[in-house]
Amino acid sequence: MKYVLFALIGYVMGSIPFSFIVPLVRGVNITKVGSGNVGGTNVLRSMGGYAGAVAMILDGLKAFIPVIIARAVFGVSLAEGMMIGFFAAVGHSYSIFLKFRGGKAVACTVGTLSGTLPWYVAVFFG
């Protein structure tokens, strides 16, 4: 039962479409510009560095925060933390709020790695 709960929490958090919301606040439907992909890279290319950075950071945080809370507060294992992050990435790619469309989950993956294996992120960016 706890694994179902972890999967559900990860999926729902990942489904929050920050890369859709950030441009929408500025009056742009990101699905109609650039590649049409609901992801941070399309926001970056279509709307500039500031909006792209905000979208990417928020997309990463939606995986990072549940993983960190689960690991620090509830003491879940590394594998369980990765499972939460995996389902956050699935939620990002197939968001319930966007009719199961979404981005490629790169920022979610970085957020998951930041919460589970922080040293790995340095290798990733290196």
mmCIF file of C-alpha atoms in Angstrom:
data_model
loop_
_atom_site.group_PDB
_atom_site.id
_atom_site.type_symbol
_atom_site.label_atom_id
_atom_site.label_comp_id
_atom_site.label_asym_id
_atom_site.label_seq_id
_atom_site.Cartn_x
_atom_site.Cartn_y
_atom_site.Cartn_z
ATOM 1 C CA MET A 1 0.000 0.000 0.000
ATOM 2 C CA LYS A 2 2.826 2.421 0.773
ATOM 3 C CA TYR A 3 4.267 1.946 -2.725
ATOM 4 C CA VAL A 4 0.935 2.837 -4.279
ATOM 5 C CA LEU A 5 0.876 5.970 -2.104
ATOM 6 C CA PHE A 6 4.444 6.881 -3.135
ATOM 7 C CA ALA A 7 3.575 6.375 -6.808
ATOM 8 C CA LEU A 8 0.428 8.475 -6.493
ATOM 9 C CA ILE A 9 2.191 11.323 -4.682
ATOM 10 C CA GLY A 10 4.993 11.345 -7.255
ATOM 11 C CA TYR A 11 2.581 11.241 -10.189
ATOM 12 C CA VAL A 12 0.296 14.007 -8.904
ATOM 13 C CA MET A 13 3.221 16.286 -8.026
ATOM 14 C CA GLY A 14 4.821 15.606 -11.396
ATOM 15 C CA SER A 15 1.570 16.356 -13.175
ATOM 16 C CA ILE A 16 1.598 20.008 -12.085
ATOM 17 C CA PRO A 17 2.456 21.648 -15.449
ATOM 18 C CA PHE A 18 4.773 24.487 -14.417
ATOM 19 C CA SER A 19 6.151 24.723 -17.958
ATOM 20 C CA PHE A 20 2.580 25.411 -19.078
ATOM 21 C CA ILE A 21 1.666 27.715 -16.170
ATOM 22 C CA VAL A 22 4.725 30.021 -16.333
ATOM 23 C CA PRO A 23 4.097 31.073 -19.972
ATOM 24 C CA LEU A 24 0.336 31.196 -19.376
ATOM 25 C CA VAL A 25 0.891 33.838 -16.661
ATOM 26 C CA ARG A 26 2.492 35.952 -19.393
ATOM 27 C CA GLY A 27 -0.401 35.276 -21.781
ATOM 28 C CA VAL A 28 1.267 32.597 -23.924
ATOM 29 C CA ASN A 29 -0.069 29.106 -24.588
ATOM 30 C CA ILE A 30 3.209 27.177 -24.864
ATOM 31 C CA THR A 31 1.530 24.369 -26.813
ATOM 32 C CA LYS A 32 0.984 26.838 -29.674
ATOM 33 C CA VAL A 33 4.540 28.199 -29.946
ATOM 34 C CA GLY A 34 7.950 26.723 -30.665
ATOM 35 C CA SER A 35 7.955 22.933 -30.689
ATOM 36 C CA GLY A 36 4.582 22.814 -28.927
ATOM 37 C CA ASN A 37 6.158 20.689 -26.216
ATOM 38 C CA VAL A 38 5.208 21.479 -22.619
ATOM 39 C CA GLY A 39 8.736 21.533 -21.281
ATOM 40 C CA GLY A 40 11.323 23.906 -19.945
ATOM 41 C CA THR A 41 13.412 23.873 -23.118
ATOM 42 C CA ASN A 42 10.485 25.058 -25.235
ATOM 43 C CA VAL A 43 9.748 27.781 -22.673
ATOM 44 C CA LEU A 44 13.415 28.805 -22.754
ATOM 45 C CA ARG A 45 13.546 28.963 -26.550
ATOM 46 C CA SER A 46 10.152 30.627 -26.975
ATOM 47 C CA MET A 47 10.059 33.046 -24.050
ATOM 48 C CA GLY A 48 13.647 33.711 -23.066
ATOM 49 C CA GLY A 49 16.032 32.894 -20.281
ATOM 50 C CA TYR A 50 14.100 34.145 -17.280
ATOM 51 C CA ALA A 51 10.844 32.323 -18.033
ATOM 52 C CA GLY A 52 12.763 29.228 -19.117
ATOM 53 C CA ALA A 53 14.839 29.166 -15.936
ATOM 54 C CA VAL A 54 11.766 29.614 -13.726
ATOM 55 C CA ALA A 55 9.928 26.819 -15.553
ATOM 56 C CA MET A 56 12.900 24.450 -15.364
ATOM 57 C CA ILE A 57 13.550 25.119 -11.688
ATOM 58 C CA LEU A 58 9.895 24.589 -10.789
ATOM 59 C CA ASP A 59 9.800 21.403 -12.884
ATOM 60 C CA GLY A 60 12.844 20.120 -11.019
ATOM 61 C CA LEU A 61 11.425 21.082 -7.631
ATOM 62 C CA LYS A 62 8.222 19.144 -8.194
ATOM 63 C CA ALA A 63 10.315 15.959 -8.111
ATOM 64 C CA PHE A 64 12.950 17.156 -5.634
ATOM 65 C CA ILE A 65 10.577 18.266 -2.854
ATOM 66 C CA PRO A 66 8.554 15.032 -2.504
ATOM 67 C CA VAL A 67 11.741 12.960 -2.634
ATOM 68 C CA ILE A 68 13.473 15.081 0.018
ATOM 69 C CA ILE A 69 10.413 15.072 2.304
ATOM 70 C CA ALA A 70 9.999 11.306 1.939
ATOM 71 C CA ARG A 71 13.695 10.660 2.618
ATOM 72 C CA ALA A 72 14.164 13.143 5.473
ATOM 73 C CA VAL A 73 10.831 12.913 7.280
ATOM 74 C CA PHE A 74 9.688 9.372 6.576
ATOM 75 C CA GLY A 75 13.086 7.724 6.148
ATOM 76 C CA VAL A 76 12.313 6.005 2.867
ATOM 77 C CA SER A 77 15.081 4.088 1.151
ATOM 78 C CA LEU A 78 17.026 5.242 -1.869
ATOM 79 C CA ALA A 79 14.991 2.944 -4.124
ATOM 80 C CA GLU A 80 11.688 4.270 -2.734
ATOM 81 C CA GLY A 81 12.878 7.848 -3.250
ATOM 82 C CA MET A 82 13.812 7.014 -6.822
ATOM 83 C CA MET A 83 10.363 5.479 -7.301
ATOM 84 C CA ILE A 84 8.710 8.723 -6.196
ATOM 85 C CA GLY A 85 10.906 10.652 -8.614
ATOM 86 C CA PHE A 86 10.215 8.186 -11.423
ATOM 87 C CA PHE A 87 6.481 8.693 -11.060
ATOM 88 C CA ALA A 88 6.989 12.468 -10.901
ATOM 89 C CA ALA A 89 8.712 12.175 -14.292
ATOM 90 C CA VAL A 90 5.837 10.048 -15.597
ATOM 91 C CA GLY A 91 3.404 12.687 -14.317
ATOM 92 C CA HIS A 92 5.382 15.414 -16.057
ATOM 93 C CA SER A 93 5.360 13.522 -19.351
ATOM 94 C CA TYR A 94 1.706 12.439 -19.086
ATOM 95 C CA SER A 95 0.053 15.141 -17.001
ATOM 96 C CA ILE A 96 -3.542 14.597 -15.910
ATOM 97 C CA PHE A 97 -4.004 18.356 -16.158
ATOM 98 C CA LEU A 98 -2.980 18.499 -19.844
ATOM 99 C CA LYS A 99 -4.886 15.492 -21.228
ATOM 100 C CA PHE A 100 -1.873 13.208 -20.708
ATOM 101 C CA ARG A 101 0.550 15.431 -22.607
ATOM 102 C CA GLY A 102 3.695 16.959 -21.222
ATOM 103 C CA GLY A 103 7.414 17.463 -21.523
ATOM 104 C CA LYS A 104 10.357 15.115 -21.660
ATOM 105 C CA ALA A 105 10.994 15.147 -17.867
ATOM 106 C CA VAL A 106 14.651 16.180 -17.959
ATOM 107 C CA ALA A 107 14.229 18.689 -15.110
ATOM 108 C CA CYS A 108 12.223 16.139 -13.096
ATOM 109 C CA THR A 109 15.019 13.620 -13.530
ATOM 110 C CA VAL A 110 17.591 16.149 -12.325
ATOM 111 C CA GLY A 111 15.308 16.970 -9.368
ATOM 112 C CA THR A 112 15.034 13.285 -8.499
ATOM 113 C CA LEU A 113 18.781 12.794 -8.697
ATOM 114 C CA SER A 114 19.321 15.912 -6.577
ATOM 115 C CA GLY A 115 17.104 14.463 -3.865
ATOM 116 C CA THR A 116 18.512 10.949 -3.923
ATOM 117 C CA LEU A 117 22.111 11.150 -5.169
ATOM 118 C CA PRO A 118 23.259 14.788 -4.913
ATOM 119 C CA TRP A 119 26.828 13.988 -5.966
ATOM 120 C CA TYR A 120 25.475 12.519 -9.192
ATOM 121 C CA VAL A 121 24.067 15.902 -10.208
ATOM 122 C CA ALA A 122 27.583 17.357 -10.182
ATOM 123 C CA VAL A 123 28.621 14.569 -12.550
ATOM 124 C CA PHE A 124 25.536 15.231 -14.694
ATOM 125 C CA PHE A 125 26.300 18.936 -15.081
ATOM 126 C CA GLY A 126 30.028 18.249 -15.450
#
